[in-house]
Amino acid sequence: PTSPRWYGAAVSRTTISYARAFAGLGVGFVTAKRLSARFPTYRALIDASVEELCEVERIGPKLAMKLKEVLGE
């Protein structure tokens, strides 16, 4: 199986999934890619604290709290 492509570049399915899921919160592709690199599964993302989310470049406290809200916390 081949990797999915995004404008010709191979990307992980997790990155694409995060980009789609959080687009309404203003999370773009680059930020989704950073999130998927740090939290490779939804479980890891759900279990992450606000502080851990803020360690990802371009994720501030407001966005981290919104992500936690959307993820069910």
Coordinates of C-alpha atoms in Angstrom, one line a residue:
P1 CA 0.0 0.0 0.0
T2 CA 1.2 3.5 -0.8
S3 CA 1.2 6.4 1.6
P4 CA -1.5 9.1 1.1
R5 CA -0.4 12.1 -0.8
W6 CA -1.0 15.8 0.0
Y7 CA 0.0 18.1 -2.8
G8 CA 2.4 15.4 -4.0
A9 CA 4.1 14.8 -0.6
A10 CA 3.6 11.5 1.3
V11 CA 1.9 12.1 4.6
S12 CA 0.6 9.9 7.4
R13 CA -3.0 9.1 7.6
T14 CA -3.0 10.5 11.1
T15 CA -1.9 13.9 9.9
I16 CA -4.7 13.9 7.3
S17 CA -7.2 12.8 9.9
Y18 CA -6.1 15.5 12.4
A19 CA -6.2 18.1 9.7
R20 CA -9.8 17.2 8.8
A21 CA -11.0 16.8 12.4
F22 CA -9.7 20.1 13.7
A23 CA -10.0 22.3 10.6
G24 CA -12.9 24.1 12.2
L25 CA -10.7 25.1 15.1
G26 CA -8.2 26.7 12.8
V27 CA -5.7 23.9 12.9
G28 CA -4.0 23.8 9.5
F29 CA -2.1 21.1 7.8
V30 CA 1.3 22.1 9.3
T31 CA 0.0 22.1 12.8
A32 CA -1.9 18.8 12.2
K33 CA 1.4 17.4 11.1
R34 CA 3.2 18.6 14.2
L35 CA 0.4 17.2 16.4
S36 CA 0.5 13.8 14.7
A37 CA 4.3 13.7 15.1
R38 CA 4.0 14.3 18.9
F39 CA 0.7 12.3 19.4
P40 CA 0.7 9.5 16.8
T41 CA -2.7 8.1 17.9
Y42 CA -6.0 9.6 18.9
R43 CA -5.6 7.9 22.3
A44 CA -2.3 9.7 22.8
L45 CA -3.9 13.0 21.8
I46 CA -6.9 12.4 24.1
D47 CA -4.6 11.5 27.0
A48 CA -2.4 14.6 26.5
S49 CA -2.6 17.4 29.0
V50 CA -3.1 21.1 28.0
E51 CA 0.5 21.6 29.0
E52 CA 1.7 18.8 26.7
L53 CA -0.4 20.1 23.8
C54 CA 1.1 23.6 24.3
E55 CA 4.6 22.0 23.8
V56 CA 3.6 21.6 20.1
E57 CA 4.7 24.6 18.1
R58 CA 1.8 26.9 17.2
I59 CA -0.5 25.4 19.9
G60 CA -1.2 28.0 22.6
P61 CA -3.3 27.6 25.8
K62 CA -6.6 28.7 24.1
L63 CA -6.3 26.2 21.2
A64 CA -5.1 23.5 23.6
M65 CA -8.2 24.0 25.7
K66 CA -10.4 24.0 22.7
L67 CA -8.8 20.7 21.5
K68 CA -9.4 19.2 24.9
E69 CA -13.1 20.3 24.7
V70 CA -13.6 18.8 21.3
L71 CA -11.8 15.6 22.4
G72 CA -14.3 15.2 25.3
E73 CA -12.6 16.7 28.4

